Coordinates of C-alpha atoms (C1' of nucleotides) in Angstrom, one line a residue:
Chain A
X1 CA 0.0 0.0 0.0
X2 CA 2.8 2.6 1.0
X3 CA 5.0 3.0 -1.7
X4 CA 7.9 3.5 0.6
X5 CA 7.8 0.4 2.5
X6 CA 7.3 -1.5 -0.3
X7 CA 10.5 -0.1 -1.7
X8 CA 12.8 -0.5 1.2
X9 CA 11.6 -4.3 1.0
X10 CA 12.6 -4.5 -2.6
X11 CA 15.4 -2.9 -1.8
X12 CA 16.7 -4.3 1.8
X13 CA 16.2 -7.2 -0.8
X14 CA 18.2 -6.5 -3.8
X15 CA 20.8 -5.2 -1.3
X16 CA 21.2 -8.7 0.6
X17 CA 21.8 -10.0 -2.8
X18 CA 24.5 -8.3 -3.7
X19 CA 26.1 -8.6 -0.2
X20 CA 25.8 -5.1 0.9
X21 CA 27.8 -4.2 4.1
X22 CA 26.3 -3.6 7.7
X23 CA 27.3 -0.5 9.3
X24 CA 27.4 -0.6 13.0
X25 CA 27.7 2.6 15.3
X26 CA 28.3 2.9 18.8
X27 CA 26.4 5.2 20.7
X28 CA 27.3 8.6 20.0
X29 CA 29.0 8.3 17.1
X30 CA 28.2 9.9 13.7
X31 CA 27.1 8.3 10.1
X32 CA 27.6 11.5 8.6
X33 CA 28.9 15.0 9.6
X34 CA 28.0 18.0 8.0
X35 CA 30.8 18.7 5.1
X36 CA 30.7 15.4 4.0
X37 CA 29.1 13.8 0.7
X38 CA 26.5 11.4 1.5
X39 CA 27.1 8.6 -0.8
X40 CA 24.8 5.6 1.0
X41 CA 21.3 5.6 2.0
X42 CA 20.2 3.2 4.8
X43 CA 18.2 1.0 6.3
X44 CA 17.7 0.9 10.3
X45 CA 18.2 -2.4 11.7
X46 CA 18.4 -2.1 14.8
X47 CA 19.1 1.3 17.3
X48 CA 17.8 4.7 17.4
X49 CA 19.8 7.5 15.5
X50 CA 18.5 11.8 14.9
X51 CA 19.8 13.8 12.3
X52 CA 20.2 17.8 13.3
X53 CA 21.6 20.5 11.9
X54 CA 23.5 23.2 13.9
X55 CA 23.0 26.7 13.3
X56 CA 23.5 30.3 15.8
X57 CA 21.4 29.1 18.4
X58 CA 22.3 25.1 18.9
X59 CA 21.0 22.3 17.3
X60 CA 17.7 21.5 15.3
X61 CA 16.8 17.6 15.5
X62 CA 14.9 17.3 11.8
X63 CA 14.0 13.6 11.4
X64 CA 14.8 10.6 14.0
X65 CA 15.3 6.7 12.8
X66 CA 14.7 3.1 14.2
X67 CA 14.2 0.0 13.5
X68 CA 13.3 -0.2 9.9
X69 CA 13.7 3.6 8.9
X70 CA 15.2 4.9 6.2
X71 CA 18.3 7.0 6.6
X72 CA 20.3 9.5 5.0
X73 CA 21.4 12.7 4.5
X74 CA 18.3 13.1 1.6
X75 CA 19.9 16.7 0.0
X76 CA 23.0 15.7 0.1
X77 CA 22.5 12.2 -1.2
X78 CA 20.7 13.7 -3.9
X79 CA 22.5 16.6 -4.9
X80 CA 25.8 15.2 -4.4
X81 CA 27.7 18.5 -2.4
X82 CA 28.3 18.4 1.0
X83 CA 25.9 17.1 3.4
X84 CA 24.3 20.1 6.4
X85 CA 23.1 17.3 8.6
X86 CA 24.6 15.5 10.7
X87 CA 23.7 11.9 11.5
X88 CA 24.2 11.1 15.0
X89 CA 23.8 7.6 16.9
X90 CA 21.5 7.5 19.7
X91 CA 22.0 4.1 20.6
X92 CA 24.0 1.7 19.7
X93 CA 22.6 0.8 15.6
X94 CA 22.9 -1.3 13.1
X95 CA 22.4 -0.3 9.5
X96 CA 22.3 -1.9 6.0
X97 CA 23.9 0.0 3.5
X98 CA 22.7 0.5 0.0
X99 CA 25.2 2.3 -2.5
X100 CA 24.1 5.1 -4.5
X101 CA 24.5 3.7 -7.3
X102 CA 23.1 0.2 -6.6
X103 CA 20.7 2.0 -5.3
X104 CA 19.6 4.3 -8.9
X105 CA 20.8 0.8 -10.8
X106 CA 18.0 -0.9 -9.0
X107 CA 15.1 2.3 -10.0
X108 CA 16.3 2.8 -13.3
X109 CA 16.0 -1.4 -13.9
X110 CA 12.3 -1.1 -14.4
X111 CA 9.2 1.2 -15.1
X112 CA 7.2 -0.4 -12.0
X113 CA 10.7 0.4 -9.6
X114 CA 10.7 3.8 -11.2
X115 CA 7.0 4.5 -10.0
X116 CA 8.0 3.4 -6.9
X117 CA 10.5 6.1 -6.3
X118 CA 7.6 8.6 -8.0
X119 CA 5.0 7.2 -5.4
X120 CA 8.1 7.6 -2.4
X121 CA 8.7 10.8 -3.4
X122 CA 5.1 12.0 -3.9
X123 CA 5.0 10.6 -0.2
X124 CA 7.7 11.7 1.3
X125 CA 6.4 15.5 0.3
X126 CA 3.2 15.4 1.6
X127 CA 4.9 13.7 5.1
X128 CA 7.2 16.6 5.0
X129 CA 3.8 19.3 4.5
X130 CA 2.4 17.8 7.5
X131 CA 5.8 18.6 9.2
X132 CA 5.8 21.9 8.2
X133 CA 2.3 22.4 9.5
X134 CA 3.2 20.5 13.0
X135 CA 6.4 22.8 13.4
X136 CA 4.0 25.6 12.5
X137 CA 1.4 24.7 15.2
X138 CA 1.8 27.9 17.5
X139 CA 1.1 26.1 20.8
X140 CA 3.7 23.4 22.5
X141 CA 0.1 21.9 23.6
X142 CA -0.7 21.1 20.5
X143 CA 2.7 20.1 18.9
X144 CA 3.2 17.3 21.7
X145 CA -0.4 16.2 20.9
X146 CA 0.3 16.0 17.3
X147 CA 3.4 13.8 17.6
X148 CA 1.9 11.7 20.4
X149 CA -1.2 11.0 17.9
X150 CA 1.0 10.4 14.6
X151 CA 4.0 8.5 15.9
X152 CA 3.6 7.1 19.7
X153 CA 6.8 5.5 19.0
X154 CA 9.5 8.1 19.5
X155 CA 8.0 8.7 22.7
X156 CA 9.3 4.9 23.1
X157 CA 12.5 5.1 21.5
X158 CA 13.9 8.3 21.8
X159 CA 15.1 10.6 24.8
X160 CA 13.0 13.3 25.8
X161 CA 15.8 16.1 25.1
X162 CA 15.8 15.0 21.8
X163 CA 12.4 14.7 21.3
X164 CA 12.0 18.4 23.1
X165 CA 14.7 19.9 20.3
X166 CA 12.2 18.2 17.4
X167 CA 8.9 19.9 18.7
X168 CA 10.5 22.9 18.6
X169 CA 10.8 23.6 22.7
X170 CA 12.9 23.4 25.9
X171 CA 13.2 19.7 27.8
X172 CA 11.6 21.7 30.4
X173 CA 8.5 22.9 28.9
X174 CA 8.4 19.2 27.3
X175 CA 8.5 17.5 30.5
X176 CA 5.9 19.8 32.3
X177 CA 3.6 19.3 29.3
X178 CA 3.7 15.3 30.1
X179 CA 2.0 15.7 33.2
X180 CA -1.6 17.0 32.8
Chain B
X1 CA 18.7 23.2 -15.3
X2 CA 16.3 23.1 -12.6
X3 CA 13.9 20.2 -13.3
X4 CA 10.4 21.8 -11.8
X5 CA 10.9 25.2 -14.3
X6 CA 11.8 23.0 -17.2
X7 CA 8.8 21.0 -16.8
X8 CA 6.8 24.1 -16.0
X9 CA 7.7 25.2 -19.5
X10 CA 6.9 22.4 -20.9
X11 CA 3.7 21.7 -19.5
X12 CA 2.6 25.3 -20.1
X13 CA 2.8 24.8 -23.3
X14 CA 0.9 21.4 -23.8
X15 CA -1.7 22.9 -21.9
X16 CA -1.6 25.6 -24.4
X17 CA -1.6 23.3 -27.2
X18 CA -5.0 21.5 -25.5
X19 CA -6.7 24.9 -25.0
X20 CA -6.4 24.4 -21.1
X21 CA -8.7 27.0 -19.3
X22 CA -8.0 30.0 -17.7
X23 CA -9.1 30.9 -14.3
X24 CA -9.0 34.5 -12.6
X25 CA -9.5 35.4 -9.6
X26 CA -11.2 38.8 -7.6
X27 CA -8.9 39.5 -4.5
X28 CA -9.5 37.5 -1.5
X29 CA -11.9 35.0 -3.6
X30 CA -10.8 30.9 -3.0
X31 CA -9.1 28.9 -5.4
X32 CA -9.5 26.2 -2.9
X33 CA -11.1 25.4 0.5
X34 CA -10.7 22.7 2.8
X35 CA -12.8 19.8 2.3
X36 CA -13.0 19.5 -1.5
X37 CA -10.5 17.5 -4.1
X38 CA -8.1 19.3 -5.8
X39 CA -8.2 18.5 -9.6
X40 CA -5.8 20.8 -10.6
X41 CA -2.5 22.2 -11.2
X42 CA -2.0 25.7 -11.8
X43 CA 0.5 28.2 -13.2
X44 CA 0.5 31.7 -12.2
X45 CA 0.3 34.0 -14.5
X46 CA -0.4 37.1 -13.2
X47 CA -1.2 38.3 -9.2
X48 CA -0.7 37.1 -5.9
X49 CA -2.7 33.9 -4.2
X50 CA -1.0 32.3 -0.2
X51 CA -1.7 28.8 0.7
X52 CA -2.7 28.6 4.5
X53 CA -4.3 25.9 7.0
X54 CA -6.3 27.0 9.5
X55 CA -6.2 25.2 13.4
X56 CA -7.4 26.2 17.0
X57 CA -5.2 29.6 17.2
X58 CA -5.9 30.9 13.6
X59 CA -4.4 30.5 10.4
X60 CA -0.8 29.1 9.2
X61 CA 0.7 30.3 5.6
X62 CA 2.8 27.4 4.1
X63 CA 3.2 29.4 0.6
X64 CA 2.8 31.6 -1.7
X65 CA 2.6 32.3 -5.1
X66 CA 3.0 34.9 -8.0
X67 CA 4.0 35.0 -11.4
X68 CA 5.8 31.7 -12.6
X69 CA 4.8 30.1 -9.5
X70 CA 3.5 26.4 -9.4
X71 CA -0.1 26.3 -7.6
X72 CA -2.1 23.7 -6.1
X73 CA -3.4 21.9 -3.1
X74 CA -0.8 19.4 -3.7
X75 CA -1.2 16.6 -0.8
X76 CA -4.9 16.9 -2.4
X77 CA -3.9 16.8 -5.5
X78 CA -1.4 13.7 -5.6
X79 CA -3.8 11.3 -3.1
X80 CA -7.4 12.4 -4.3
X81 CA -8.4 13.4 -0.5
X82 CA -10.3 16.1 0.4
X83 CA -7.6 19.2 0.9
X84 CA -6.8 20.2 4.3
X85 CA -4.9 23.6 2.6
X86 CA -6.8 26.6 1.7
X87 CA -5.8 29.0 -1.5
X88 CA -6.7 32.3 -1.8
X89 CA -5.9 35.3 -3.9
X90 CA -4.2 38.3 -2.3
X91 CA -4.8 40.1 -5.1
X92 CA -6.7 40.0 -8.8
X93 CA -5.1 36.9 -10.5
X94 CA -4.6 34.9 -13.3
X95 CA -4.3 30.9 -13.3
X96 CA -3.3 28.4 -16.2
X97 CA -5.2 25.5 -15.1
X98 CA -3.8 21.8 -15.9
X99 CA -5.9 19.3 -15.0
X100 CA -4.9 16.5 -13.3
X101 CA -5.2 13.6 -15.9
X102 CA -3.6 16.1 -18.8
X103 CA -0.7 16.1 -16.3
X104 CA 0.3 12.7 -15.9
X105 CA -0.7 11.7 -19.2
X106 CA 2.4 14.5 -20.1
X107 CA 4.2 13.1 -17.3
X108 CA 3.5 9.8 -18.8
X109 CA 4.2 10.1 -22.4
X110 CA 8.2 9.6 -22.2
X111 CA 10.6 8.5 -20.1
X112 CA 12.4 12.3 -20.3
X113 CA 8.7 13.6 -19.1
X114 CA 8.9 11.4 -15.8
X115 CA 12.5 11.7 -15.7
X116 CA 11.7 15.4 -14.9
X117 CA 8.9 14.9 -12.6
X118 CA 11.1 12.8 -10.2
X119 CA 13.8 15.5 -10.6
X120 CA 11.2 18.1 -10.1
X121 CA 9.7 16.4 -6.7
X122 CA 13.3 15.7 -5.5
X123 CA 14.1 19.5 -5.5
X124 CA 10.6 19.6 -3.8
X125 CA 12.0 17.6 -1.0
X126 CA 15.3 19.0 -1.0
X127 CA 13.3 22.8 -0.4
X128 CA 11.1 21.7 1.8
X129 CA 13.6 20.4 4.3
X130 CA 15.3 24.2 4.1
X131 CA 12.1 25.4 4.8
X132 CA 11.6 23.2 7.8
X133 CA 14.8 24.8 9.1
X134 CA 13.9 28.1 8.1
X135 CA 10.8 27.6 11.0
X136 CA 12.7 25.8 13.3
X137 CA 15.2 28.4 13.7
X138 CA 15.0 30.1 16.7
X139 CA 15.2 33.6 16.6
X140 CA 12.6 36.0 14.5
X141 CA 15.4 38.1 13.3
X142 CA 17.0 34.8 12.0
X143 CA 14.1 33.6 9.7
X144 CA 13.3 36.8 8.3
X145 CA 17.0 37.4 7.7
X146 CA 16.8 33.6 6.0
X147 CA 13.7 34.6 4.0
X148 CA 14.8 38.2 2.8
X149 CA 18.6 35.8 1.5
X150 CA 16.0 33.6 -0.6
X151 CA 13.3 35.4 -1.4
X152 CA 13.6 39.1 -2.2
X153 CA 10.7 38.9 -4.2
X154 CA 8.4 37.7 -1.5
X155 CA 8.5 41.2 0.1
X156 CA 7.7 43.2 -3.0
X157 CA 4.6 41.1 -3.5
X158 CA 3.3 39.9 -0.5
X159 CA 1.8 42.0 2.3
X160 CA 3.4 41.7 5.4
X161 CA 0.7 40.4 7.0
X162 CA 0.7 37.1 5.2
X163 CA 4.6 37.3 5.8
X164 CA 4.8 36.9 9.3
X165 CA 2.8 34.3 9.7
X166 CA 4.4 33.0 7.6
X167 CA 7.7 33.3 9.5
X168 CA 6.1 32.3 12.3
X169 CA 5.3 35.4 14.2
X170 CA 2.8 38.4 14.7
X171 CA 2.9 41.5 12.5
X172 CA 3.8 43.5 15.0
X173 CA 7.2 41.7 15.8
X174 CA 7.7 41.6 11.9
X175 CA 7.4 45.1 11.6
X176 CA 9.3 45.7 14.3
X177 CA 12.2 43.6 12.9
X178 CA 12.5 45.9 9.6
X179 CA 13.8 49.2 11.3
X180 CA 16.9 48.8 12.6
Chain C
dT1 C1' -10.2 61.2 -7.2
dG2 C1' -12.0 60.8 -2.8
dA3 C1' -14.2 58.0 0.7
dA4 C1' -13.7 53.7 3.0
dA5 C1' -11.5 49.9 4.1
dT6 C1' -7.3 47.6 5.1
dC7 C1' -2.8 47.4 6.6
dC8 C1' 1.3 49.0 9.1
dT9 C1' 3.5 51.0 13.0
dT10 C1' 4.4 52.2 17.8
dG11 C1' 3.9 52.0 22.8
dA12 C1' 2.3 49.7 27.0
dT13 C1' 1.1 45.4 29.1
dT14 C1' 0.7 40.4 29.8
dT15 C1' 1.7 35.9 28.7
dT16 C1' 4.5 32.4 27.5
dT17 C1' 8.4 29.9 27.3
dG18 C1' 13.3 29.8 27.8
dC19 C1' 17.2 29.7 31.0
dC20 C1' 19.6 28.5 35.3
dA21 C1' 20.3 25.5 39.2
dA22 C1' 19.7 21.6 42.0
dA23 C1' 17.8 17.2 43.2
dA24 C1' 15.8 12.9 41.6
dA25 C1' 15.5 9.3 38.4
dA26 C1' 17.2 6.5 34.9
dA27 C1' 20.5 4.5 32.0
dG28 C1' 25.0 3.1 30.8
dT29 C1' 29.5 1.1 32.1
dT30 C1' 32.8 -1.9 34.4
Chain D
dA1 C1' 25.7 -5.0 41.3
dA2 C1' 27.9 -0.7 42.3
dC3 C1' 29.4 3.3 40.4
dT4 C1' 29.3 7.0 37.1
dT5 C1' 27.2 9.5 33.8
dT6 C1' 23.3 11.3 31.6
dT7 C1' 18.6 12.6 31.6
dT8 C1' 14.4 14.2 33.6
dT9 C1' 11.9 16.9 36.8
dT10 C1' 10.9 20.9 39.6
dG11 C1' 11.1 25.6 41.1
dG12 C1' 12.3 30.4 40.6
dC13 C1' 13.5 34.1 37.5
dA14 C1' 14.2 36.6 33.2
dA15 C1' 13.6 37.5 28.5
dA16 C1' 11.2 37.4 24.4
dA17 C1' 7.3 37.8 21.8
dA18 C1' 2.1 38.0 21.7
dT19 C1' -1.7 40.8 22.6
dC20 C1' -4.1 45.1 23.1
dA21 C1' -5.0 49.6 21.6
dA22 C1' -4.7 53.7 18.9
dG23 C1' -3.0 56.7 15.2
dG24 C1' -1.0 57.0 10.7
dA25 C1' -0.3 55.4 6.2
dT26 C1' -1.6 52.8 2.1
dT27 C1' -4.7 50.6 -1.0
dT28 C1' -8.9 49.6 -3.0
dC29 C1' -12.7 50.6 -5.5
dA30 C1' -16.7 53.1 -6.8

DNA sequence: TGAAATCCTTGATTTTTGCCAAAAAAAGTT
DNA sequence: AACTTTTTTTGGCAAAAATCAAGGATTTCA
């Protein structure tokens, strides 16, 4: 039904095949810095993992990942120059890698895989309009409520402080919002 | 070189070809309102139209468009559901309207046509995740100084109204932030 | 072009949420 | 399991931005 879970199936697939490497990280430790080229995307295995950028004020957590996410550095990966997120390691994770070019070998080797990058992408932009509109939302209320409805999960897998930094708010104001 | 004005081109002028309608708009009248299926694509031709949501503390811009801009109720428009975005004209304008099925049977009639349209909805994704920074950034004076960097134009053509919320913030703080 | 409506600016006030600090709780490490 | 480190919670305070209100400036439209 969603066209990017049927694709990272195909793919986690196609990927096995050809004997793909694993990439493990320890907790802490980065997939990708911000100056590099992303040249891989990924699948989550197992382990949690944010990607953030920095900017004047800190750091802005844009997208987290766990088991069965996919991963990457999305501009930079597609664009080829140097990557403005960093990937960071949560917890300890484990990660299939796909190639870029295994990865545009395996669209471009059919009209039906094709569509399925159409259909992902066509996804993957009106996910990232309901983003915008959550990050919008003008009250914290609101925002936690949001998240808790659409993904319950995170609240799960992922500290608080993180969690906090992709709602757009303090740990503080997060944590008093859980009690009522 | 950039895939979505390429294709716009291109598409302008097939909808030419087919004698696509026209559609103009008074100021303030709807293009769109929640609840009903967007059928359409449109290209600006002339005036000023903002796409906005409303939720419990008012209303949220997500865009805007003038002349040469793409306009539609896209998450609508790509799943067939009832639109959750509003459009509206700021002022008097002037629409090229491409309906849906004309559109992907252009998309569809060569493999260069849907090359484009992937290219075109990876930009889409690559600018939308600068745009989810733009809001997450923390200070007012930082997003506007992001928005006035990328988009000049928006200033010329849309009141400033419409601008703040669309950088997050009341009027007042917006007009506040232009003196000094 | 002139009246009406809308929008922008400015100041005063209030609300909200961030920041700091310290204690409690949880998680990670050896 | 004990110890260390990290995260969460709680309270008090400060800063930032929203709201309210009114006057001035633009635009719109007949």
């Amino acid at each position: 039904m969603i066209a990017s879970e049927i694709l990272k199936g195909k793919i986690a697939s196609y990927a096995l095949a050809l004997g793909s490497p694993k990439r493990v990280l320890k907790r802490n430790e980065f997939l990708i810095s911000k100056g590099s080229v992303e040249r891989n995307m990924y699948i989550v295995e197992s382990g949690s993992l944010r990607i953030f950028v920095r900017n004047n004020s800190g750091e802005i957590t844009l997208r987290f990942g766990y088991k069965g996410s996919w991963m990457t550095s999305f501009p930079s990966f597609l664009t080829g120059k140097p990557s403005e997120f960093y990937i960071q390691a949560i917890k300890k994770s484990r990660l299939l890698v796909i190639q870029k070019k295994d990865f545009y070998h395996f669209i471009g080797s059919s009209p039906e895989h094709s569509e399925l990058w159409i259909k992902m992408l066509e996804e993957f932009a009106v996910q990232q309009l309901d983003r915008e509109i959550d990050v919008l939302t003008r009250s914290p209320l609101e925002r936690y409520k949001r998240l808790l409805e659409r993904s319950p999960t995170v609240f799960q897998e992922i500290p608080n402080k993180y969690i906090a930094s992709y709602l757009r708010m303090s740990p503080e104001t997060l944590s008093r919002l859980k009690k009522p």
